[in-house]
Structures are given as C-alpha cells and as structure tokens.
CSV table of C-alpha atoms in Angstrom, one decimal:
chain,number,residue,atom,x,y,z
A,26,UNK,CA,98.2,-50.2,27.4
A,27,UNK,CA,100.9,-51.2,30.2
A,28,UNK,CA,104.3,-51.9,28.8
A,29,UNK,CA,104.9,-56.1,30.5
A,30,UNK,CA,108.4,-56.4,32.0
A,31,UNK,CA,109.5,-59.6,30.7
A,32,UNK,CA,112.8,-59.5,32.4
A,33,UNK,CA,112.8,-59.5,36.0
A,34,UNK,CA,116.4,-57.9,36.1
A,35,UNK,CA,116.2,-55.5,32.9
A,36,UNK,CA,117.0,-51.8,34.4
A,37,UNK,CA,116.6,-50.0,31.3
A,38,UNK,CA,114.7,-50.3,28.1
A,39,UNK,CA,116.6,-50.8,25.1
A,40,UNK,CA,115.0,-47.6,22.3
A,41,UNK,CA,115.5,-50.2,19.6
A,42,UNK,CA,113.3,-52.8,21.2
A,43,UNK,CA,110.2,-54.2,20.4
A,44,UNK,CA,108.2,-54.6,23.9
A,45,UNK,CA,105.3,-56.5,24.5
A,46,UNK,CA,102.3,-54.2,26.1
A,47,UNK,CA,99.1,-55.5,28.0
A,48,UNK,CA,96.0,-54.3,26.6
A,49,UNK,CA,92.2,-53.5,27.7
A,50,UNK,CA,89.6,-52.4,25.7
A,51,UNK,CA,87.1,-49.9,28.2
A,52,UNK,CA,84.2,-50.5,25.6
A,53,UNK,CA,83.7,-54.2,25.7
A,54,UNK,CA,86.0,-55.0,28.6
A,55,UNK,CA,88.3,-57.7,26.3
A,56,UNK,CA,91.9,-57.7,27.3
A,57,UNK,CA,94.7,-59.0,25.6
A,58,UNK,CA,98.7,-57.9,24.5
A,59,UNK,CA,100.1,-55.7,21.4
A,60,UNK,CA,103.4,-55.4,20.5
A,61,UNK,CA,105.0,-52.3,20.0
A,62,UNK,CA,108.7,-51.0,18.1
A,63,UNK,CA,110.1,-48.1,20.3
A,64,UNK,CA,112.0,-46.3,18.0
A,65,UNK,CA,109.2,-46.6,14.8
A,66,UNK,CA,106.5,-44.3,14.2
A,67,UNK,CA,103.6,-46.4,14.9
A,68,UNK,CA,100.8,-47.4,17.2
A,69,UNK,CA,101.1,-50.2,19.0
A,70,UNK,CA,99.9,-53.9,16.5
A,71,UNK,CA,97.1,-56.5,18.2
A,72,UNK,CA,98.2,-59.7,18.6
A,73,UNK,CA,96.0,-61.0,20.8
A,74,UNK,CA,92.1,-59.4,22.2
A,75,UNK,CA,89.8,-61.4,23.8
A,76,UNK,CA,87.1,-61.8,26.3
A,77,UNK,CA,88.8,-62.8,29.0
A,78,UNK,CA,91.3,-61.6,31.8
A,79,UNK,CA,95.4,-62.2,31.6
A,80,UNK,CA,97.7,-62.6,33.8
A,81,UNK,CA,101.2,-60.8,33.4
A,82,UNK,CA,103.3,-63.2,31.2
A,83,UNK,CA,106.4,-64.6,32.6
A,84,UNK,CA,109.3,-65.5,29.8
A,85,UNK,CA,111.7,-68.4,30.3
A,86,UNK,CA,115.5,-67.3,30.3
A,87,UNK,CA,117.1,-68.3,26.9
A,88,UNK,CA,114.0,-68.7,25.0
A,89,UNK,CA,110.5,-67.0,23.6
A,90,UNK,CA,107.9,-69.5,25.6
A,91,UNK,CA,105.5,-67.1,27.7
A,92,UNK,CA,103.5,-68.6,30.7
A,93,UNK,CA,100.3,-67.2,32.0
A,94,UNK,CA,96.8,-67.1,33.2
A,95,UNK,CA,93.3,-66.8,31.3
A,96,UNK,CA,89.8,-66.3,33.1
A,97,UNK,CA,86.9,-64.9,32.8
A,98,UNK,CA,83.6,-65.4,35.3
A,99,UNK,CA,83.1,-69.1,34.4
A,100,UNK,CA,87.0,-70.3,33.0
A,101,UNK,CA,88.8,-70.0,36.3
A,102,UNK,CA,92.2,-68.9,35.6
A,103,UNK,CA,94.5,-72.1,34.7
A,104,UNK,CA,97.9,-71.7,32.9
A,105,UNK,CA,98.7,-71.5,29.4
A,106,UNK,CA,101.9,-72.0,27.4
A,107,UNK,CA,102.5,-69.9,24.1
A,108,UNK,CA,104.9,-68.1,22.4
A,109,UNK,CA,105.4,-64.1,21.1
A,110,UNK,CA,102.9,-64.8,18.6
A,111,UNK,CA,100.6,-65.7,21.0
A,112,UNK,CA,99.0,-67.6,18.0
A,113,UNK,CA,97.9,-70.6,19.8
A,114,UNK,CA,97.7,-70.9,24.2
A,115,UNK,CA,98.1,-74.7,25.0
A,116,UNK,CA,96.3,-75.1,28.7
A,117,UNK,CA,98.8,-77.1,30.9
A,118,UNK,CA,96.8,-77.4,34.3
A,119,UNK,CA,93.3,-78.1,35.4
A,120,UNK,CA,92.9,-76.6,38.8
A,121,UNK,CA,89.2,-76.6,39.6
A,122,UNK,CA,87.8,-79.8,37.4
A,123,UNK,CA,85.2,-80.0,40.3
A,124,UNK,CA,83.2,-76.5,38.9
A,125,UNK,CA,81.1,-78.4,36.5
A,126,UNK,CA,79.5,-80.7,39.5
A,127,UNK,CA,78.2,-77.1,40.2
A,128,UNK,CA,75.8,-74.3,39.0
A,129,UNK,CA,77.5,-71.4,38.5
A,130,UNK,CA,75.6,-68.5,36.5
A,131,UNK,CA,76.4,-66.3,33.3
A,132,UNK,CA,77.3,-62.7,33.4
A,133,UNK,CA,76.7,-59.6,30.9
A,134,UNK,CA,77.9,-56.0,30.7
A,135,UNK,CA,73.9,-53.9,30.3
A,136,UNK,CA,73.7,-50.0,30.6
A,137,UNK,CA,70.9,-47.7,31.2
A,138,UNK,CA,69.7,-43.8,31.6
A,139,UNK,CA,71.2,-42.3,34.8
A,140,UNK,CA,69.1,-39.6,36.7
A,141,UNK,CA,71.4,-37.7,35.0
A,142,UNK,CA,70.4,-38.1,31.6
A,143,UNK,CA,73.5,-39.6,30.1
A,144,UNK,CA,74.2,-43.8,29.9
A,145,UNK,CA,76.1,-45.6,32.0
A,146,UNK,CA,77.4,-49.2,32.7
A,147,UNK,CA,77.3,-52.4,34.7
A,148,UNK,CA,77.3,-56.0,35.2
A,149,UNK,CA,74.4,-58.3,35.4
A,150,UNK,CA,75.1,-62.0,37.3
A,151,UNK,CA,72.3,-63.9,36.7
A,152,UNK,CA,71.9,-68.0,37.6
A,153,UNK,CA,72.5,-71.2,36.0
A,154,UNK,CA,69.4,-72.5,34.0
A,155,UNK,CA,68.2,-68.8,33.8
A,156,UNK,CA,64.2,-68.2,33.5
A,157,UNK,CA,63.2,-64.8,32.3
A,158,UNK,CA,59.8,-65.5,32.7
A,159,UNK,CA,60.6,-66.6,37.1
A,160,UNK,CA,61.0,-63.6,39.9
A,161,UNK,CA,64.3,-63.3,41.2
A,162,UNK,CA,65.6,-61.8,44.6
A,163,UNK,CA,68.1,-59.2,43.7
A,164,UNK,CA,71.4,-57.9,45.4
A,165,UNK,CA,73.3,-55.1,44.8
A,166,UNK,CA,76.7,-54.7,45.6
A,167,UNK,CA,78.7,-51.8,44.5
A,168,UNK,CA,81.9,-49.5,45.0
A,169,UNK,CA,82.9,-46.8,42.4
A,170,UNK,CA,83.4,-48.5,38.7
A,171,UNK,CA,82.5,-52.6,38.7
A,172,UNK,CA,81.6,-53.0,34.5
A,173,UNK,CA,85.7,-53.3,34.2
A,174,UNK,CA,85.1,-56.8,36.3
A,175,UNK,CA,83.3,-58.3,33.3
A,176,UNK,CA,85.4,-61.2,33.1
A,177,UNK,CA,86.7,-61.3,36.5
A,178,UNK,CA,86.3,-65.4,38.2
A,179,UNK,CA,84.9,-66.0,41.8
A,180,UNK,CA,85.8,-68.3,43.6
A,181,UNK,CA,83.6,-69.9,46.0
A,182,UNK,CA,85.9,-68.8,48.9
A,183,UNK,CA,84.7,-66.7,52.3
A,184,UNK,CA,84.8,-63.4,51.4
A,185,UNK,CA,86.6,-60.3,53.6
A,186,UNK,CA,84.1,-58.0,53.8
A,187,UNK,CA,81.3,-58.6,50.5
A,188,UNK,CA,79.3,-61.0,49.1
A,189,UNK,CA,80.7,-63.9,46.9
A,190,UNK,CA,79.3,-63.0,43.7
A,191,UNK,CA,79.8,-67.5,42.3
A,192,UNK,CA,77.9,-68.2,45.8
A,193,UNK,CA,75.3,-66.1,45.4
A,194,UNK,CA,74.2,-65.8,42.0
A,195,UNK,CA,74.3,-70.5,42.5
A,196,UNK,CA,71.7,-69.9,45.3
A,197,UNK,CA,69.7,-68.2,43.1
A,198,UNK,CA,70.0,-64.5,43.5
A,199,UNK,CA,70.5,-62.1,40.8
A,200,UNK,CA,73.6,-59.9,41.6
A,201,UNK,CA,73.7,-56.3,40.1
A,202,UNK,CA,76.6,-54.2,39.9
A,203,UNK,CA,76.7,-51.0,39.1
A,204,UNK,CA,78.8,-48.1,38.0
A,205,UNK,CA,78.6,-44.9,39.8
A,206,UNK,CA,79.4,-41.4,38.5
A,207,UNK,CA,80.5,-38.7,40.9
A,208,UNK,CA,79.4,-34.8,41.3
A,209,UNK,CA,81.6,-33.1,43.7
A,210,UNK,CA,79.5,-32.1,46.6
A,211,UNK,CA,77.0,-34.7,46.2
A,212,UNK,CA,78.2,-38.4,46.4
A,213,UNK,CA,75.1,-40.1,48.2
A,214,UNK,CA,72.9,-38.6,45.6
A,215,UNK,CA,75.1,-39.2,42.9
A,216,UNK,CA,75.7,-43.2,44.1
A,217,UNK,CA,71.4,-42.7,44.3
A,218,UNK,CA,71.2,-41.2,40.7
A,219,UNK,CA,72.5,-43.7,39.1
A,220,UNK,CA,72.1,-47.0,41.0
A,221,UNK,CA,68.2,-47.1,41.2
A,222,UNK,CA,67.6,-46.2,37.8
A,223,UNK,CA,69.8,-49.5,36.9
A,224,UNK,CA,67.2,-51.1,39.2
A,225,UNK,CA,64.7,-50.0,37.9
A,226,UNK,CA,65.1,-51.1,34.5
A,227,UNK,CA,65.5,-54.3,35.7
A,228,UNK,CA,62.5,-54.3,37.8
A,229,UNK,CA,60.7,-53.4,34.5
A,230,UNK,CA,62.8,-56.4,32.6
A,231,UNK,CA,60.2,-59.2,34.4
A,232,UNK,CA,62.8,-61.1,36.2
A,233,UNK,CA,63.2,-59.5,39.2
A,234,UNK,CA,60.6,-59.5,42.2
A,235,UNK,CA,60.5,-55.0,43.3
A,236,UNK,CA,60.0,-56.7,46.9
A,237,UNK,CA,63.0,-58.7,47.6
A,238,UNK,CA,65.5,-55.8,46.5
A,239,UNK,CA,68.6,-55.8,48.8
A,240,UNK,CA,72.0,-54.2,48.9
A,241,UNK,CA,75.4,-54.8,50.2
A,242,UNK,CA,79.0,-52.8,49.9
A,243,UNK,CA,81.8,-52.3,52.1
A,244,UNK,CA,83.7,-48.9,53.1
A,245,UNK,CA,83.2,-46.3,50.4
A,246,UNK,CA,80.8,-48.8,49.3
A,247,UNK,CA,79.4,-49.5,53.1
A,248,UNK,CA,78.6,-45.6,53.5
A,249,UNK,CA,76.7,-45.6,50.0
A,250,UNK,CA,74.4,-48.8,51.0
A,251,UNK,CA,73.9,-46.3,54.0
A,252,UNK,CA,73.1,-43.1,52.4
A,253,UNK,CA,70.9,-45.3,50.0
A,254,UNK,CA,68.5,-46.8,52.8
A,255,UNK,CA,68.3,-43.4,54.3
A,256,UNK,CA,67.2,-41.9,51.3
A,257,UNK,CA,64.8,-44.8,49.6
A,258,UNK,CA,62.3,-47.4,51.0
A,259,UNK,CA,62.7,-49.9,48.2
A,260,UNK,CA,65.1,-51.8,49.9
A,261,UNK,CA,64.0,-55.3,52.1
A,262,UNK,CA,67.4,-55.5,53.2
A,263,UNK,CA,70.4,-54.6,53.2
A,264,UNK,CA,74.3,-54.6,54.7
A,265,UNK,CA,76.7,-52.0,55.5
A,266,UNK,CA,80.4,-52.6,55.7
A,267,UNK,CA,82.1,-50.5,57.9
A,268,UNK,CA,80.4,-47.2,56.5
A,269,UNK,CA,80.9,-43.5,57.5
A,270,UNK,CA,77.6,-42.6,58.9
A,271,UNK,CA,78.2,-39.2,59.9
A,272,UNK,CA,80.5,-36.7,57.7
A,273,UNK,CA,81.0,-34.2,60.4
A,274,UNK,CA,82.5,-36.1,63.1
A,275,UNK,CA,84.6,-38.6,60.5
A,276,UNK,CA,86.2,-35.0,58.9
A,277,UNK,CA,87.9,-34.5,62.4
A,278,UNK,CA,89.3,-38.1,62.9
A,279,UNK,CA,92.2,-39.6,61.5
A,280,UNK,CA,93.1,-43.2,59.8
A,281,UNK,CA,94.3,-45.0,62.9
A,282,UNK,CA,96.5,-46.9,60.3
A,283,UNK,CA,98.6,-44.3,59.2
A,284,UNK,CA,97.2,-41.5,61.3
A,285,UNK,CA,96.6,-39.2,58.4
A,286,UNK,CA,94.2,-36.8,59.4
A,287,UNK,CA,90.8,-38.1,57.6
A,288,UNK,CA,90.0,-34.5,56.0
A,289,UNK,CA,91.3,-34.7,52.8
A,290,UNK,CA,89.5,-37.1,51.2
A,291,UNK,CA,86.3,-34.9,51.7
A,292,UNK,CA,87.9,-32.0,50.7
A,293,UNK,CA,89.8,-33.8,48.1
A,294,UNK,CA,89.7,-37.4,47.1
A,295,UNK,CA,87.2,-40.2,47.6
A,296,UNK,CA,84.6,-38.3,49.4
A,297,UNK,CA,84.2,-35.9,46.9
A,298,UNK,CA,83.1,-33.2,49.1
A,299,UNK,CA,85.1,-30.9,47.4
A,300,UNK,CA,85.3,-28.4,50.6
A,301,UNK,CA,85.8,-28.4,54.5
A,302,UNK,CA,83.4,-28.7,56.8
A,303,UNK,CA,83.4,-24.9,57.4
A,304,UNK,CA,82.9,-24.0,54.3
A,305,UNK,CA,80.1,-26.3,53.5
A,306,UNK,CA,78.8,-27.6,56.5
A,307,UNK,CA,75.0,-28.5,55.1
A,308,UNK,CA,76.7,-30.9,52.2
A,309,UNK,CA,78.2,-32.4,55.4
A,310,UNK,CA,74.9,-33.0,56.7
A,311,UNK,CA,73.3,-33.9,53.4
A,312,UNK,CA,75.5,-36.6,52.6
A,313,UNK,CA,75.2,-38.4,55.6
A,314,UNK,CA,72.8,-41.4,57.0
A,315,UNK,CA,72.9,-40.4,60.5
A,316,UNK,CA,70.9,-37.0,60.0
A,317,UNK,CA,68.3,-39.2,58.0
A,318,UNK,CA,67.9,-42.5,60.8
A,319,UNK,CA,64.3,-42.1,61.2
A,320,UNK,CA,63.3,-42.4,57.6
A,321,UNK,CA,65.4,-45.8,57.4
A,322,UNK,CA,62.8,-48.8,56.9
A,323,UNK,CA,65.1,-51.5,55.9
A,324,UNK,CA,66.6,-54.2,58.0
A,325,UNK,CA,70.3,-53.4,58.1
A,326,UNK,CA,73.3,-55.3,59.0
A,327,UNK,CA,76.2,-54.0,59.7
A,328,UNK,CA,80.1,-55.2,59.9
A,329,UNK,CA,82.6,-52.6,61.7
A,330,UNK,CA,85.3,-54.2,63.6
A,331,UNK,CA,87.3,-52.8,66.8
A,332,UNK,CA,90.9,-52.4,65.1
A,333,UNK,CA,89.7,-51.0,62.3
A,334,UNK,CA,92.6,-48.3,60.6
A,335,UNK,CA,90.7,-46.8,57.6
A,336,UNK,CA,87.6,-46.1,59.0
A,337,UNK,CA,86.9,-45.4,62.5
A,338,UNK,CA,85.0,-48.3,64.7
A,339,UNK,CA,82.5,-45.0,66.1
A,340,UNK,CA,81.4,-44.7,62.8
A,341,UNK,CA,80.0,-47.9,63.7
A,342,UNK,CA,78.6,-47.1,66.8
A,343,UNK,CA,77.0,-44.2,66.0
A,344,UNK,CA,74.9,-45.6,63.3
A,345,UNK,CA,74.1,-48.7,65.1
A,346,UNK,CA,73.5,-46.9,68.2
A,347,UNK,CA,70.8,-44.0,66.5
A,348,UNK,CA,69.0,-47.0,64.7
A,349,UNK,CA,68.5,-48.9,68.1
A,350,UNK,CA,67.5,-45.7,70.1
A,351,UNK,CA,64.5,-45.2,67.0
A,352,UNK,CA,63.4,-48.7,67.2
A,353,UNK,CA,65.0,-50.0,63.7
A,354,UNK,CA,65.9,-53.4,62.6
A,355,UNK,CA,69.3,-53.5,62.8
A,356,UNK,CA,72.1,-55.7,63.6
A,357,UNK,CA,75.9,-54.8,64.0
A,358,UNK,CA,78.8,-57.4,64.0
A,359,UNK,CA,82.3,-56.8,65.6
A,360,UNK,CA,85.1,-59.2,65.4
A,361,UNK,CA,87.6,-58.3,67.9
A,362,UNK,CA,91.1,-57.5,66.9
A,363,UNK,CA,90.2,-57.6,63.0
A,364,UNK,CA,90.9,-54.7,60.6
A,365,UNK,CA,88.9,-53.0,58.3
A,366,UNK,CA,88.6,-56.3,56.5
A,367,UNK,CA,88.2,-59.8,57.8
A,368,UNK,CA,91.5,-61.4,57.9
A,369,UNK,CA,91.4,-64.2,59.8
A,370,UNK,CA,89.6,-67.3,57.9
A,371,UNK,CA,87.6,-68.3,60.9
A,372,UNK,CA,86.1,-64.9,61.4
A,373,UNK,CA,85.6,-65.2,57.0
A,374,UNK,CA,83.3,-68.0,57.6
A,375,UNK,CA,81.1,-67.0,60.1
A,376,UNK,CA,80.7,-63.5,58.3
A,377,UNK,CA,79.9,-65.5,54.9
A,378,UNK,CA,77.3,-67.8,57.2
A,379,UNK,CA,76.0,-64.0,59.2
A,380,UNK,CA,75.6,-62.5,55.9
A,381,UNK,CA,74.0,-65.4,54.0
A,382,UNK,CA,71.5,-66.4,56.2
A,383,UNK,CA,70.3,-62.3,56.8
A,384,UNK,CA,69.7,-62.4,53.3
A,385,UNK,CA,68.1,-65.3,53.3
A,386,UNK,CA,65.8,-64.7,55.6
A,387,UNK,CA,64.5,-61.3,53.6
A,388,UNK,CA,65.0,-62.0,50.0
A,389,UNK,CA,64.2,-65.9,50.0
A,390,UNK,CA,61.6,-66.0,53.3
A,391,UNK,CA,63.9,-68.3,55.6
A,392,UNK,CA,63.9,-68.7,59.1
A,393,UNK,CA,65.7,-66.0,60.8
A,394,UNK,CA,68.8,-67.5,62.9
A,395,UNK,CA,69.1,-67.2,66.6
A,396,UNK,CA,71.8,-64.3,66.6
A,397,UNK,CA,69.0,-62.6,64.8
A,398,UNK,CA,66.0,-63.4,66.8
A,399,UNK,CA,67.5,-63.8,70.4
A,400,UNK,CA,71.5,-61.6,69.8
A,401,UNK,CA,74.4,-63.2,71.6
A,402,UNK,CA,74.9,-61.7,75.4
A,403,UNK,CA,78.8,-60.5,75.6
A,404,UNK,CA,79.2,-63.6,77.9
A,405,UNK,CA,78.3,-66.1,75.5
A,406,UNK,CA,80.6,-64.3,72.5
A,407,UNK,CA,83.1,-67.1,71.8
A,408,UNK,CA,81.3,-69.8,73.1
A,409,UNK,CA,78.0,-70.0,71.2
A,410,UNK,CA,77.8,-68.6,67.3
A,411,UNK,CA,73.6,-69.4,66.9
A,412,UNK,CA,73.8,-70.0,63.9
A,413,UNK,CA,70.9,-72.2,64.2
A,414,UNK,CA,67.6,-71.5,62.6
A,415,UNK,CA,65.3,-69.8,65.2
A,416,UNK,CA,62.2,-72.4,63.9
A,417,UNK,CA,59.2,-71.6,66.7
C-alpha cells in the first residue's frame, strides 16, 4: 500500500481523514486503491483490484472526479474518469486506435523449481495466433525481479539499451523473463541457478526450439548475460549491455557520474559480494566472465558507450578485447558521447536495427548485415551504417 497524495499543496495529513491508498497484490500482480480511516482501528477496505496497472490519480479542485491511467501488456494506458467509489471508469481518450492493425502477443505470470529447490516466478510473452504445437526462437532478457511487470504495456518505441518486448514477441520470438534470487557471494551462479531451469522447463513445454536460445540484459543485467555465456553453451546468441566483465579491476574504479568509489556495491549492495576484494579475492574471480573467455561459444554483442558514468567504458574493452585475442564471435558497439543508456533517438534506432538484425541472423537464420560480416573502418563511422544484408 502507498498512501496517493490527492492534493498537490496538502502539507500535513489531517488524523481524522479518510485517504485513498494505491494497492498491489505480489501474488497475482493485480493493482488497484483501498481506502483507509486514519484515526479507526482497521485495515485498509478494497475498492477497486484488478489486473491491470494505475496510474497515480489526480483530483479536480472543488470536487470528487479522479482522472487516471489503466494498462496492462495489450490495453495501452488511455485515461479514465471516475469518482471515490471508483465504481465505474468511463475511458475518455483513444490514443493508439492503430494497435489492432497489429499482432501484438499475450503474456502470463509461470513459475518453476530453481536449482535451489524452492519456486520461483516469471513472465512468459508469447505471439499473436500462438501454436503450441510450432518451435519458437526464444529470448531472455532479465535484471533482478521482472514477474511485478505482468501487466506493464510496450510500446513499439526504440528502446535505450534492451529489447522491445511488443516488437519482439510480433516478429515471432518468445520472450522469457525471469526472476532471480540472490546468495551473497555468488550472483553469476545465483542469476545461473535460477534462469536456466525456467528454460528448461520451457524447452520441455514443446514450443520452444533448445537451438535458437538467446539472451539479452543491460548493466546488472548486461554482466549476468556475461557470466551466463561464460558458464553455459546453450546459448546461439546473445547481447551484453554495458556489463562488468572483470570484478577485480571494476572494485577499484569509481562511477564517473558521481565519482563514488565503485566498492560498495560488491561489498554491499547490488553486487552482492558481500566482502572486499582482499578478503575474498577468488569470489572475485568466480563471478566474473573475463577469467572464463575461452569457454565462451556464443556469438555476443555487446553495447558500452564512451561517456558512460555507471559503469566504466574498460569494462567494455576488456571483454571485447579478451574475446577478439581468442578468436570469439563477438561484436562491440560504441556511440560516442552517449551514457550508460542511449539517449539520443537517432542512436535508439540504429541500436534497435543492430540488435534486431543480430538476433535475426541466429534465432531466425537471416542474412547477417554488413557491420557484421565486413565491421565498419573508424573512417567510415558516421558516414556508412551497413545495415544492408550481406547476401553473397
């Protein structure tokens, strides 16, 4: 529950009042408001729960009419009318009429058995005009906790730094994401533990062809898709955002951003090593894909730009560089001047084309495109993309 502010100039709450709370249920993702009286000895009643996502309501001054959004993967979010009761929501706009000259796809929250023995959750995109009985190329794209996303909408739009999940699962991938539970110590294995199980059971499902299995995350998520191709060969291809390849040299940098040194979030926080790199130096090791670049098989491709402030660009380099010196498919795109995400829309586009036609080429057997095939000499970057198909 999350108390809504209703009043954009209230400074207080009044103990007397009844307030309006936002809801979300964390066992079948609904979402939806209860009401609540302050000063009376009760939980909070429902007056709405459903499965979709809302917006924050805004209130008109002078009277009780509420304005908001409602979405969920397919509904994308237009704006309602109601009132406190919430008892009916009367749709006033209709921003994106041109969806249904589109396939779009269906989503569902599944679980399965972790390698830790215990269940866990995630979310299955699967295509319009589903065939359970067809083979499907799969992607994976995770981060730390996606099942919350159930009813979260796509838009078709060019994405920052991950795939489009409306785009992809219309072209006819299947798109799995994951939930990943942490050990402190161990977070390659643990992302390991419990995303290739979830595969797995969806290999054995039917629908899913085991040889045109790729992956894709970005960040936290970028240095998981690289632990996991270091560490398994069922992969046919995969992408890396802007991943730490190499925990011993990242625990001495800092976050250019903010220049924060970069060690507590392995000793403390996100990269749940849970010590320093003195006290634990093999965990260090353990964890990372660099120590583990000749075992890697799968055709990566990798996104680290030059201005980067969370993750340092030599992350980058390194990885890139070790898989080149030992022969390995890889690929590595740098957009000059661009953060740790894509910001500028031009560079968005030509990642979403970069991205798409890699995977492509290994999950749906199409030409590879000339960056691929041929690269792009520094003197041509700017003037030629080669995005064509290399056809010969």
């Amino acid at each position: 529950f999350r108390y809504v502010r209703l009043d954009p100039e209230e400074k207080f709450l009044n103990p007397d009042a009844t307030v309006l709370l936002d809801a979300f249920s964390f066992i079948d993702k609904s979402s939806g408001f209860y009401t609540m009286k302050l000063n009376a000895n009760q939980p909070p009643a429902k007056i709405l729960m459903e499965p979709f996502d809302y917006s924050n309501p805004q209130k008109s001054e002078g009277s009780t009419r509420l304005i908001l959004t409602r979405s969920n993967f397919r509904e994308c979010p237009d704006l309602y009318v109601t009132d406190m009761t919430m008892a009916k929501l009367e749709r006033i706009s209709d921003i994106n009429p041109q969806q249904k000259e589109y396939l779009w796809g269906s989503v569902e929250l599944i679980s399965w058995i972790a390698a830790d023995g215990k269940p866990i959750e995630g979310l299955l995109y699967k295509p319009e005009n589903f065939d359970p009985k067809k083979k499907y190329p799969l992607i994976s794209y995770f981060y730390e906790r996606m099942s919350d996303n159930l009813h979260r909408y796509y838009a078709p739009s060019p994405p920052s730094s991950s795939i489009n999940v409306a785009l992809y699962v219309s072209r006819g991938y299947v798109v799995f994401e994951p939930d990943i539970r942490y050990q402190i110590g161990y977070p390659g294995k643990s992302a390991h533990d419990c995303i290739i199980p979830g595969i797995l059971k969806l290999i054995q499902s039917g629908f899913i062809d085991s040889s045109r299995i790729g992956l894709q995350g970005h960040s936290w998520g970028g240095y998981q898709v690289a632990y996991l191709v270091a560490n398994s060969k069922m992969f046919a291809a995969a992408e890396a955002g802007a991943p730490v390849a190499n925990m011993t040299s990242a625990y001495g940098g800092i976050r250019w951003e903010s220049g924060v040194s970069r060690m507590f979030q392995y000793e403390k926080t996100q990269s749940r090593i849970g010590a320093t790199l003195w006290e634990k130096p093999t965990l260090y090791v353990e964890n990372s894909a660099l120590f583990r670049a000749p075992n890697i098989e799968t055709p990566l491709l990798m996104l680290h730009n030059d201005a980067d402030g969370a993750v340092p660009w030599y992350q980058g380099i390194e990885m890139f560089s070790a898989l080149r010196r030992l022969g390995k498919p890889v690929w590595m795109l740098t957009y000059n001047n661009e953060a740790h995400g894509l910001r500028q829309r031009k560079n968005q586009k030509d990642f979403a084309i970069r991205m798409l036609q890699f995977f492509d080429h290994y999950l749906m057997d199409q030409p590879a495109p000339v960056w691929m095939t041929k690269g792009i000499p520094a003197i041509e970057k700017g003037k030629t993309r080669g995005h064509e198909l290399d056809v010969r």
